[in-house]
Amino acid sequence: MSGNVQLLADTLAAAKAEDRAALIAYLPAGFPTVDGGIAAIKAVFDGGADVVEVGLPHSDPVLDGPVIQTADDIALKGGVRIADVMRTVREAHAATGKPVLVMTYWNPIDRYGVERFTAELAEAGGAGCILPDLPVQESDLWREHAGKHGLATVFVVAPSSKDERLATITAAGSGFVYAASLMGVTGTRASVGAQAKELVERTRATGTALPVCVGLGVSDAAQAAEVAGFADGVIVGSAFVKRLLDAPDEAAGLAAVRELAGELADGVRKRG
């Protein structure tokens, strides 16, 4: 491994060595503005996040809940472009030295050009990409270029994924496996189901050495601790975005996401 994909692997391994789950935060680029989004990522890292996923806003975010859809809409109306996503990755990584990935649907990459996208993401210091709607059997071109540029390819698995498909995905992926344990859209949930734990166990049963990180709508420290009891990483998105949406001004929003990151960072150290 080279470059920032190694940084990602080292970061997840360090959390495991501390007998805790990693805290992975998600924030869309360009929300509330490009500069504001970069500041929010820095605040989340400052609060205790280990890794940040930068969302590439999409006009039809079919897998995202209403909170992230609202933020994406704000970013798109603000004119966010892929260049702004790359700038967000570059500045967030340069300021913190922490691993930053991009989470995006396939269509924007396909239109932009795979070689161009992977080259620019690597140049910006990105650790890799999470591709929720790219079928593993159609991923050869992406993985070829991602590998050439030292980028992780993170695939998403769901409770509906059959065991054979899980094995194919874990063999093809790198960085970590994103276990989306709720069927349908993401978003905060009042409680954590047993479905997530079962999905993690089934994914690990493929024999993969990749960490299995869970995204299912965690919104507080208690839920983070519960998921940390069985997952290698806890992924939180909507709860951070909601703090920014609900804040009366940017300074209050930054304080709110920093505070939430601190609470969640405590939670992942308390494994439920």
PDB file of C-alpha atoms in Angstrom:
ATOM      1  CA  MET A   1       0.000   0.000   0.000  1.00  0.00           C
ATOM      2  CA  SER A   2       1.116   3.527  -0.597  1.00  0.00           C
ATOM      3  CA  GLY A   3       0.252   7.074   0.359  1.00  0.00           C
ATOM      4  CA  ASN A   4      -2.981   7.851   2.077  1.00  0.00           C
ATOM      5  CA  VAL A   5      -4.556   4.432   1.670  1.00  0.00           C
ATOM      6  CA  GLN A   6      -1.796   3.330   4.053  1.00  0.00           C
ATOM      7  CA  LEU A   7      -2.728   6.201   6.369  1.00  0.00           C
ATOM      8  CA  LEU A   8      -6.319   4.928   6.351  1.00  0.00           C
ATOM      9  CA  ALA A   9      -5.203   1.381   7.153  1.00  0.00           C
ATOM     10  CA  ASP A  10      -2.883   2.615   9.908  1.00  0.00           C
ATOM     11  CA  THR A  11      -5.623   4.784  11.433  1.00  0.00           C
ATOM     12  CA  LEU A  12      -8.102   1.907  11.590  1.00  0.00           C
ATOM     13  CA  ALA A  13      -5.408  -0.429  12.951  1.00  0.00           C
ATOM     14  CA  ALA A  14      -4.491   2.111  15.639  1.00  0.00           C
ATOM     15  CA  ALA A  15      -8.105   2.255  16.823  1.00  0.00           C
ATOM     16  CA  LYS A  16      -8.198  -1.542  16.976  1.00  0.00           C
ATOM     17  CA  ALA A  17      -4.937  -1.551  18.950  1.00  0.00           C
ATOM     18  CA  GLU A  18      -6.627   0.752  21.464  1.00  0.00           C
ATOM     19  CA  ASP A  19      -9.464  -1.808  21.726  1.00  0.00           C
ATOM     20  CA  ARG A  20     -12.038   0.561  20.320  1.00  0.00           C
ATOM     21  CA  ALA A  21     -13.922   1.258  17.138  1.00  0.00           C
ATOM     22  CA  ALA A  22     -12.891   4.082  14.829  1.00  0.00           C
ATOM     23  CA  LEU A  23     -15.178   7.096  14.500  1.00  0.00           C
ATOM     24  CA  ILE A  24     -15.869   7.895  10.846  1.00  0.00           C
ATOM     25  CA  ALA A  25     -17.785  11.080  10.097  1.00  0.00           C
ATOM     26  CA  TYR A  26     -19.592  12.032   6.894  1.00  0.00           C
ATOM     27  CA  LEU A  27     -20.114  15.599   5.707  1.00  0.00           C
ATOM     28  CA  PRO A  28     -21.074  16.791   2.210  1.00  0.00           C
ATOM     29  CA  ALA A  29     -18.723  19.125   0.349  1.00  0.00           C
ATOM     30  CA  GLY A  30     -20.063  22.615  -0.253  1.00  0.00           C
ATOM     31  CA  PHE A  31     -22.344  22.599   2.778  1.00  0.00           C
ATOM     32  CA  PRO A  32     -23.216  25.104   4.085  1.00  0.00           C
ATOM     33  CA  THR A  33     -20.613  26.631   1.720  1.00  0.00           C
ATOM     34  CA  VAL A  34     -17.333  25.238   0.388  1.00  0.00           C
ATOM     35  CA  ASP A  35     -15.325  27.112   3.035  1.00  0.00           C
ATOM     36  CA  GLY A  36     -17.908  26.280   5.694  1.00  0.00           C
ATOM     37  CA  GLY A  37     -17.762  22.608   4.786  1.00  0.00           C
ATOM     38  CA  ILE A  38     -13.973  22.553   5.104  1.00  0.00           C
ATOM     39  CA  ALA A  39     -14.223  24.265   8.494  1.00  0.00           C
ATOM     40  CA  ALA A  40     -16.835  21.718   9.608  1.00  0.00           C
ATOM     41  CA  ILE A  41     -14.562  18.786   8.692  1.00  0.00           C
ATOM     42  CA  LYS A  42     -11.690  20.362  10.635  1.00  0.00           C
ATOM     43  CA  ALA A  43     -14.027  20.826  13.623  1.00  0.00           C
ATOM     44  CA  VAL A  44     -15.147  17.190  13.478  1.00  0.00           C
ATOM     45  CA  PHE A  45     -11.531  16.005  13.375  1.00  0.00           C
ATOM     46  CA  ASP A  46     -10.738  18.387  16.226  1.00  0.00           C
ATOM     47  CA  GLY A  47     -13.591  16.847  18.227  1.00  0.00           C
ATOM     48  CA  GLY A  48     -12.215  13.335  17.857  1.00  0.00           C
ATOM     49  CA  ALA A  49     -13.176  11.792  14.502  1.00  0.00           C
ATOM     50  CA  ASP A  50     -10.561   9.403  13.098  1.00  0.00           C
ATOM     51  CA  VAL A  51     -11.644   9.487   9.445  1.00  0.00           C
ATOM     52  CA  VAL A  52     -13.936  11.759   7.425  1.00  0.00           C
ATOM     53  CA  GLU A  53     -15.958  10.887   4.334  1.00  0.00           C
ATOM     54  CA  VAL A  54     -16.577  13.901   2.090  1.00  0.00           C
ATOM     55  CA  GLY A  55     -19.848  13.554   0.234  1.00  0.00           C
ATOM     56  CA  LEU A  56     -20.015  14.570  -3.417  1.00  0.00           C
ATOM     57  CA  PRO A  57     -23.473  16.186  -3.585  1.00  0.00           C
ATOM     58  CA  HIS A  58     -25.804  14.552  -6.074  1.00  0.00           C
ATOM     59  CA  SER A  59     -29.113  15.716  -7.484  1.00  0.00           C
ATOM     60  CA  ASP A  60     -30.714  12.302  -6.934  1.00  0.00           C
ATOM     61  CA  PRO A  61     -29.218  10.861  -3.727  1.00  0.00           C
ATOM     62  CA  VAL A  62     -31.312   7.697  -3.723  1.00  0.00           C
ATOM     63  CA  LEU A  63     -29.584   6.125  -0.718  1.00  0.00           C
ATOM     64  CA  ASP A  64     -29.579   9.201   1.515  1.00  0.00           C
ATOM     65  CA  GLY A  65     -32.189  10.290   4.018  1.00  0.00           C
ATOM     66  CA  PRO A  66     -33.923  13.692   4.081  1.00  0.00           C
ATOM     67  CA  VAL A  67     -31.268  15.424   6.220  1.00  0.00           C
ATOM     68  CA  ILE A  68     -28.421  14.694   3.802  1.00  0.00           C
ATOM     69  CA  GLN A  69     -30.683  15.379   0.820  1.00  0.00           C
ATOM     70  CA  THR A  70     -31.372  18.840   2.260  1.00  0.00           C
ATOM     71  CA  ALA A  71     -27.651  19.536   2.685  1.00  0.00           C
ATOM     72  CA  ASP A  72     -26.899  18.258  -0.831  1.00  0.00           C
ATOM     73  CA  ASP A  73     -29.579  20.569  -2.214  1.00  0.00           C
ATOM     74  CA  ILE A  74     -28.018  23.556  -0.434  1.00  0.00           C
ATOM     75  CA  ALA A  75     -24.573  22.630  -1.776  1.00  0.00           C
ATOM     76  CA  LEU A  76     -25.840  22.164  -5.336  1.00  0.00           C
ATOM     77  CA  LYS A  77     -27.730  25.475  -5.250  1.00  0.00           C
ATOM     78  CA  GLY A  78     -24.464  27.040  -4.089  1.00  0.00           C
ATOM     79  CA  GLY A  79     -22.832  25.770  -7.275  1.00  0.00           C
ATOM     80  CA  VAL A  80     -20.555  23.083  -5.793  1.00  0.00           C
ATOM     81  CA  ARG A  81     -18.411  21.293  -8.372  1.00  0.00           C
ATOM     82  CA  ILE A  82     -16.030  18.323  -8.328  1.00  0.00           C
ATOM     83  CA  ALA A  83     -13.151  20.833  -8.131  1.00  0.00           C
ATOM     84  CA  ASP A  84     -14.651  22.031  -4.827  1.00  0.00           C
ATOM     85  CA  VAL A  85     -14.814  18.451  -3.569  1.00  0.00           C
ATOM     86  CA  MET A  86     -11.124  17.994  -4.385  1.00  0.00           C
ATOM     87  CA  ARG A  87     -10.291  21.282  -2.661  1.00  0.00           C
ATOM     88  CA  THR A  88     -12.248  20.158   0.387  1.00  0.00           C
ATOM     89  CA  VAL A  89     -10.279  16.899   0.555  1.00  0.00           C
ATOM     90  CA  ARG A  90      -6.969  18.696   0.015  1.00  0.00           C
ATOM     91  CA  GLU A  91      -7.468  21.364   2.670  1.00  0.00           C
ATOM     92  CA  ALA A  92      -9.027  19.056   5.260  1.00  0.00           C
ATOM     93  CA  HIS A  93      -6.237  16.506   4.907  1.00  0.00           C
ATOM     94  CA  ALA A  94      -3.451  19.111   4.780  1.00  0.00           C
ATOM     95  CA  ALA A  95      -4.726  20.821   7.931  1.00  0.00           C
ATOM     96  CA  THR A  96      -5.163  17.656   9.986  1.00  0.00           C
ATOM     97  CA  GLY A  97      -2.971  14.914   8.515  1.00  0.00           C
ATOM     98  CA  LYS A  98      -5.969  12.597   8.893  1.00  0.00           C
ATOM     99  CA  PRO A  99      -7.465  10.250   6.271  1.00  0.00           C
ATOM    100  CA  VAL A 100     -10.162  11.793   4.089  1.00  0.00           C
ATOM    101  CA  LEU A 101     -12.228   9.786   1.601  1.00  0.00           C
ATOM    102  CA  VAL A 102     -14.852  10.776  -0.946  1.00  0.00           C
ATOM    103  CA  MET A 103     -18.273   9.149  -0.947  1.00  0.00           C
ATOM    104  CA  THR A 104     -20.026   9.442  -4.275  1.00  0.00           C
ATOM    105  CA  TYR A 105     -22.474   7.852  -6.615  1.00  0.00           C
ATOM    106  CA  TRP A 106     -20.907   6.464  -9.774  1.00  0.00           C
ATOM    107  CA  ASN A 107     -22.474   8.758 -12.359  1.00  0.00           C
ATOM    108  CA  PRO A 108     -20.452  11.922 -11.538  1.00  0.00           C
ATOM    109  CA  ILE A 109     -17.172   9.952 -11.757  1.00  0.00           C
ATOM    110  CA  ASP A 110     -18.232   8.305 -15.006  1.00  0.00           C
ATOM    111  CA  ARG A 111     -19.005  11.693 -16.546  1.00  0.00           C
ATOM    112  CA  TYR A 112     -15.850  13.346 -15.165  1.00  0.00           C
ATOM    113  CA  GLY A 113     -13.574  10.510 -16.270  1.00  0.00           C
ATOM    114  CA  VAL A 114     -12.198   7.749 -14.072  1.00  0.00           C
ATOM    115  CA  GLU A 115      -8.528   8.468 -14.754  1.00  0.00           C
ATOM    116  CA  ARG A 116      -8.976  12.191 -14.179  1.00  0.00           C
ATOM    117  CA  PHE A 117     -10.971  11.691 -10.984  1.00  0.00           C
ATOM    118  CA  THR A 118      -8.566   9.174  -9.425  1.00  0.00           C
ATOM    119  CA  ALA A 119      -5.494  11.225 -10.368  1.00  0.00           C
ATOM    120  CA  GLU A 120      -6.964  14.408  -8.891  1.00  0.00           C
ATOM    121  CA  LEU A 121      -8.177  12.669  -5.726  1.00  0.00           C
ATOM    122  CA  ALA A 122      -4.741  11.156  -5.125  1.00  0.00           C
ATOM    123  CA  GLU A 123      -3.057  14.503  -5.799  1.00  0.00           C
ATOM    124  CA  ALA A 124      -5.390  16.120  -3.259  1.00  0.00           C
ATOM    125  CA  GLY A 125      -4.283  13.636  -0.604  1.00  0.00           C
ATOM    126  CA  GLY A 126      -7.460  11.570  -0.625  1.00  0.00           C
ATOM    127  CA  ALA A 127      -7.334   8.085   0.867  1.00  0.00           C
ATOM    128  CA  GLY A 128      -9.921   6.553  -1.425  1.00  0.00           C
ATOM    129  CA  CYS A 129     -13.549   6.410  -2.446  1.00  0.00           C
ATOM    130  CA  ILE A 130     -16.762   4.879  -1.143  1.00  0.00           C
ATOM    131  CA  LEU A 131     -18.961   3.888  -4.081  1.00  0.00           C
ATOM    132  CA  PRO A 132     -22.403   2.810  -2.841  1.00  0.00           C
ATOM    133  CA  ASP A 133     -23.993   2.159  -6.228  1.00  0.00           C
ATOM    134  CA  LEU A 134     -21.074   0.721  -8.229  1.00  0.00           C
ATOM    135  CA  PRO A 135     -21.628  -3.036  -8.661  1.00  0.00           C
ATOM    136  CA  VAL A 136     -18.459  -4.948  -7.857  1.00  0.00           C
ATOM    137  CA  GLN A 137     -18.706  -6.878 -11.151  1.00  0.00           C
ATOM    138  CA  GLU A 138     -18.580  -3.548 -13.044  1.00  0.00           C
ATOM    139  CA  SER A 139     -15.736  -2.055 -11.015  1.00  0.00           C
ATOM    140  CA  ASP A 140     -12.630  -3.261 -12.880  1.00  0.00           C
ATOM    141  CA  LEU A 141     -11.885   0.067 -14.591  1.00  0.00           C
ATOM    142  CA  TRP A 142     -12.311   2.008 -11.364  1.00  0.00           C
ATOM    143  CA  ARG A 143     -10.173  -0.410  -9.336  1.00  0.00           C
ATOM    144  CA  GLU A 144      -7.426  -0.403 -11.963  1.00  0.00           C
ATOM    145  CA  HIS A 145      -7.063   3.387 -11.766  1.00  0.00           C
ATOM    146  CA  ALA A 146      -7.629   3.558  -8.007  1.00  0.00           C
ATOM    147  CA  GLY A 147      -4.898   0.981  -7.490  1.00  0.00           C
ATOM    148  CA  LYS A 148      -2.540   2.864  -9.778  1.00  0.00           C
ATOM    149  CA  HIS A 149      -2.995   5.997  -7.678  1.00  0.00           C
ATOM    150  CA  GLY A 150      -2.912   4.312  -4.277  1.00  0.00           C
ATOM    151  CA  LEU A 151      -6.590   4.835  -3.463  1.00  0.00           C
ATOM    152  CA  ALA A 152      -8.830   2.555  -1.421  1.00  0.00           C
ATOM    153  CA  THR A 153     -12.041   1.230  -2.998  1.00  0.00           C
ATOM    154  CA  VAL A 154     -14.706   0.873  -0.324  1.00  0.00           C
ATOM    155  CA  PHE A 155     -17.780  -1.114  -1.314  1.00  0.00           C
ATOM    156  CA  VAL A 156     -21.090  -1.063   0.523  1.00  0.00           C
ATOM    157  CA  VAL A 157     -22.800  -4.243   1.751  1.00  0.00           C
ATOM    158  CA  ALA A 158     -26.361  -4.533   3.011  1.00  0.00           C
ATOM    159  CA  PRO A 159     -28.451  -7.112   4.875  1.00  0.00           C
ATOM    160  CA  SER A 160     -29.863  -8.191   1.501  1.00  0.00           C
ATOM    161  CA  SER A 161     -26.366  -9.108   0.233  1.00  0.00           C
ATOM    162  CA  LYS A 162     -26.077 -12.874  -0.181  1.00  0.00           C
ATOM    163  CA  ASP A 163     -23.056 -14.623   1.337  1.00  0.00           C
ATOM    164  CA  GLU A 164     -21.542 -15.300  -2.098  1.00  0.00           C
ATOM    165  CA  ARG A 165     -21.806 -11.615  -2.992  1.00  0.00           C
ATOM    166  CA  LEU A 166     -20.290 -10.607   0.352  1.00  0.00           C
ATOM    167  CA  ALA A 167     -17.270 -12.791  -0.447  1.00  0.00           C
ATOM    168  CA  THR A 168     -16.908 -11.194  -3.891  1.00  0.00           C
ATOM    169  CA  ILE A 169     -17.126  -7.691  -2.434  1.00  0.00           C
ATOM    170  CA  THR A 170     -14.651  -8.280   0.389  1.00  0.00           C
ATOM    171  CA  ALA A 171     -12.175  -9.832  -2.060  1.00  0.00           C
ATOM    172  CA  ALA A 172     -12.394  -6.853  -4.417  1.00  0.00           C
ATOM    173  CA  GLY A 173     -12.524  -4.018  -1.907  1.00  0.00           C
ATOM    174  CA  SER A 174      -9.813  -2.234   0.044  1.00  0.00           C
ATOM    175  CA  GLY A 175      -9.604   0.171   2.976  1.00  0.00           C
ATOM    176  CA  PHE A 176     -12.648  -1.141   4.799  1.00  0.00           C
ATOM    177  CA  VAL A 177     -16.095  -2.591   4.146  1.00  0.00           C
ATOM    178  CA  TYR A 178     -19.035  -0.216   4.608  1.00  0.00           C
ATOM    179  CA  ALA A 179     -21.905  -2.167   6.177  1.00  0.00           C
ATOM    180  CA  ALA A 180     -25.140  -0.231   5.631  1.00  0.00           C
ATOM    181  CA  SER A 181     -27.273  -2.139   8.029  1.00  0.00           C
ATOM    182  CA  LEU A 182     -30.649  -0.539   7.432  1.00  0.00           C
ATOM    183  CA  MET A 183     -32.360  -1.384   4.199  1.00  0.00           C
ATOM    184  CA  GLY A 184     -33.217   1.690   2.189  1.00  0.00           C
ATOM    185  CA  VAL A 185     -32.107   5.208   3.018  1.00  0.00           C
ATOM    186  CA  THR A 186     -29.683   6.270   5.700  1.00  0.00           C
ATOM    187  CA  GLY A 187     -30.566   8.595   8.564  1.00  0.00           C
ATOM    188  CA  THR A 188     -30.587   8.728  12.325  1.00  0.00           C
ATOM    189  CA  ARG A 189     -32.547   6.025  14.111  1.00  0.00           C
ATOM    190  CA  ALA A 190     -33.926   5.843  17.644  1.00  0.00           C
ATOM    191  CA  SER A 191     -32.399   2.449  18.284  1.00  0.00           C
ATOM    192  CA  VAL A 192     -29.856   0.096  16.812  1.00  0.00           C
ATOM    193  CA  GLY A 193     -31.099  -3.222  15.466  1.00  0.00           C
ATOM    194  CA  ALA A 194     -29.657  -6.712  15.614  1.00  0.00           C
ATOM    195  CA  GLN A 195     -29.506  -6.671  11.809  1.00  0.00           C
ATOM    196  CA  ALA A 196     -26.282  -4.660  11.896  1.00  0.00           C
ATOM    197  CA  LYS A 197     -24.466  -7.126  14.121  1.00  0.00           C
ATOM    198  CA  GLU A 198     -25.541 -10.056  11.948  1.00  0.00           C
ATOM    199  CA  LEU A 199     -24.326  -8.279   8.799  1.00  0.00           C
ATOM    200  CA  VAL A 200     -20.920  -7.605  10.386  1.00  0.00           C
ATOM    201  CA  GLU A 201     -20.623 -11.258  11.418  1.00  0.00           C
ATOM    202  CA  ARG A 202     -21.578 -12.475   7.930  1.00  0.00           C
ATOM    203  CA  THR A 203     -19.080 -10.078   6.328  1.00  0.00           C
ATOM    204  CA  ARG A 204     -16.269 -11.231   8.612  1.00  0.00           C
ATOM    205  CA  ALA A 205     -17.197 -14.846   7.909  1.00  0.00           C
ATOM    206  CA  THR A 206     -15.922 -14.339   4.340  1.00  0.00           C
ATOM    207  CA  GLY A 207     -12.440 -14.421   5.861  1.00  0.00           C
ATOM    208  CA  THR A 208     -11.682 -10.813   4.990  1.00  0.00           C
ATOM    209  CA  ALA A 209      -8.958  -8.964   6.856  1.00  0.00           C
ATOM    210  CA  LEU A 210     -10.633  -5.631   6.067  1.00  0.00           C
ATOM    211  CA  PRO A 211     -12.204  -3.706   8.952  1.00  0.00           C
ATOM    212  CA  VAL A 212     -16.009  -3.719   8.848  1.00  0.00           C
ATOM    213  CA  CYS A 213     -17.494  -0.296   9.592  1.00  0.00           C
ATOM    214  CA  VAL A 214     -21.185   0.270  10.175  1.00  0.00           C
ATOM    215  CA  GLY A 215     -23.397   3.129   9.048  1.00  0.00           C
ATOM    216  CA  LEU A 216     -26.999   2.959  10.189  1.00  0.00           C
ATOM    217  CA  GLY A 217     -28.058   6.298  11.611  1.00  0.00           C
ATOM    218  CA  VAL A 218     -26.141   6.543  14.879  1.00  0.00           C
ATOM    219  CA  SER A 219     -26.886   9.878  16.530  1.00  0.00           C
ATOM    220  CA  ASP A 220     -25.543   9.751  20.092  1.00  0.00           C
ATOM    221  CA  ALA A 221     -22.795   8.317  22.292  1.00  0.00           C
ATOM    222  CA  ALA A 222     -24.911   5.423  23.599  1.00  0.00           C
ATOM    223  CA  GLN A 223     -25.711   4.194  20.082  1.00  0.00           C
ATOM    224  CA  ALA A 224     -22.067   4.674  19.075  1.00  0.00           C
ATOM    225  CA  ALA A 225     -21.008   2.503  22.011  1.00  0.00           C
ATOM    226  CA  GLU A 226     -23.535  -0.164  21.045  1.00  0.00           C
ATOM    227  CA  VAL A 227     -22.320  -0.362  17.446  1.00  0.00           C
ATOM    228  CA  ALA A 228     -18.685  -0.193  18.597  1.00  0.00           C
ATOM    229  CA  GLY A 229     -19.357  -3.402  20.512  1.00  0.00           C
ATOM    230  CA  PHE A 230     -19.420  -5.385  17.263  1.00  0.00           C
ATOM    231  CA  ALA A 231     -18.031  -3.146  14.488  1.00  0.00           C
ATOM    232  CA  ASP A 232     -14.517  -1.929  13.664  1.00  0.00           C
ATOM    233  CA  GLY A 233     -15.803   1.538  12.863  1.00  0.00           C
ATOM    234  CA  VAL A 234     -18.912   3.614  13.510  1.00  0.00           C
ATOM    235  CA  ILE A 235     -19.995   5.838  10.612  1.00  0.00           C
ATOM    236  CA  VAL A 236     -22.057   8.933  11.462  1.00  0.00           C
ATOM    237  CA  GLY A 237     -23.437  11.337   8.882  1.00  0.00           C
ATOM    238  CA  SER A 238     -26.965  12.624   9.341  1.00  0.00           C
ATOM    239  CA  ALA A 239     -26.427  13.579  12.996  1.00  0.00           C
ATOM    240  CA  PHE A 240     -23.521  15.867  12.047  1.00  0.00           C
ATOM    241  CA  VAL A 241     -25.409  17.389   9.125  1.00  0.00           C
ATOM    242  CA  LYS A 242     -28.465  17.999  11.324  1.00  0.00           C
ATOM    243  CA  ARG A 243     -26.319  19.914  13.826  1.00  0.00           C
ATOM    244  CA  LEU A 244     -25.192  22.216  11.024  1.00  0.00           C
ATOM    245  CA  LEU A 245     -28.716  22.600   9.629  1.00  0.00           C
ATOM    246  CA  ASP A 246     -30.130  23.435  13.063  1.00  0.00           C
ATOM    247  CA  ALA A 247     -27.414  25.933  14.015  1.00  0.00           C
ATOM    248  CA  PRO A 248     -28.340  29.647  13.993  1.00  0.00           C
ATOM    249  CA  ASP A 249     -24.991  30.597  12.436  1.00  0.00           C
ATOM    250  CA  GLU A 250     -21.760  29.049  11.187  1.00  0.00           C
ATOM    251  CA  ALA A 251     -19.829  29.487  14.438  1.00  0.00           C
ATOM    252  CA  ALA A 252     -22.577  27.739  16.380  1.00  0.00           C
ATOM    253  CA  GLY A 253     -22.640  24.957  13.774  1.00  0.00           C
ATOM    254  CA  LEU A 254     -18.901  24.362  14.070  1.00  0.00           C
ATOM    255  CA  ALA A 255     -19.139  24.250  17.863  1.00  0.00           C
ATOM    256  CA  ALA A 256     -22.055  21.819  17.617  1.00  0.00           C
ATOM    257  CA  VAL A 257     -20.307  19.332  15.311  1.00  0.00           C
ATOM    258  CA  ARG A 258     -17.098  19.535  17.358  1.00  0.00           C
ATOM    259  CA  GLU A 259     -19.107  18.765  20.495  1.00  0.00           C
ATOM    260  CA  LEU A 260     -20.951  15.858  18.844  1.00  0.00           C
ATOM    261  CA  ALA A 261     -17.673  14.397  17.584  1.00  0.00           C
ATOM    262  CA  GLY A 262     -16.341  14.509  21.128  1.00  0.00           C
ATOM    263  CA  GLU A 263     -19.406  12.724  22.503  1.00  0.00           C
ATOM    264  CA  LEU A 264     -19.259  10.053  19.798  1.00  0.00           C
ATOM    265  CA  ALA A 265     -15.497   9.627  20.255  1.00  0.00           C
ATOM    266  CA  ASP A 266     -16.188   8.866  23.915  1.00  0.00           C
ATOM    267  CA  GLY A 267     -18.931   6.474  22.855  1.00  0.00           C
ATOM    268  CA  VAL A 268     -16.762   4.370  20.553  1.00  0.00           C
ATOM    269  CA  ARG A 269     -14.336   3.917  23.456  1.00  0.00           C
ATOM    270  CA  LYS A 270     -17.062   2.508  25.688  1.00  0.00           C
ATOM    271  CA  ARG A 271     -18.042  -0.488  23.503  1.00  0.00           C
ATOM    272  CA  GLY A 272     -21.548  -1.526  24.472  1.00  0.00           C
TER     273      GLY A 272
END
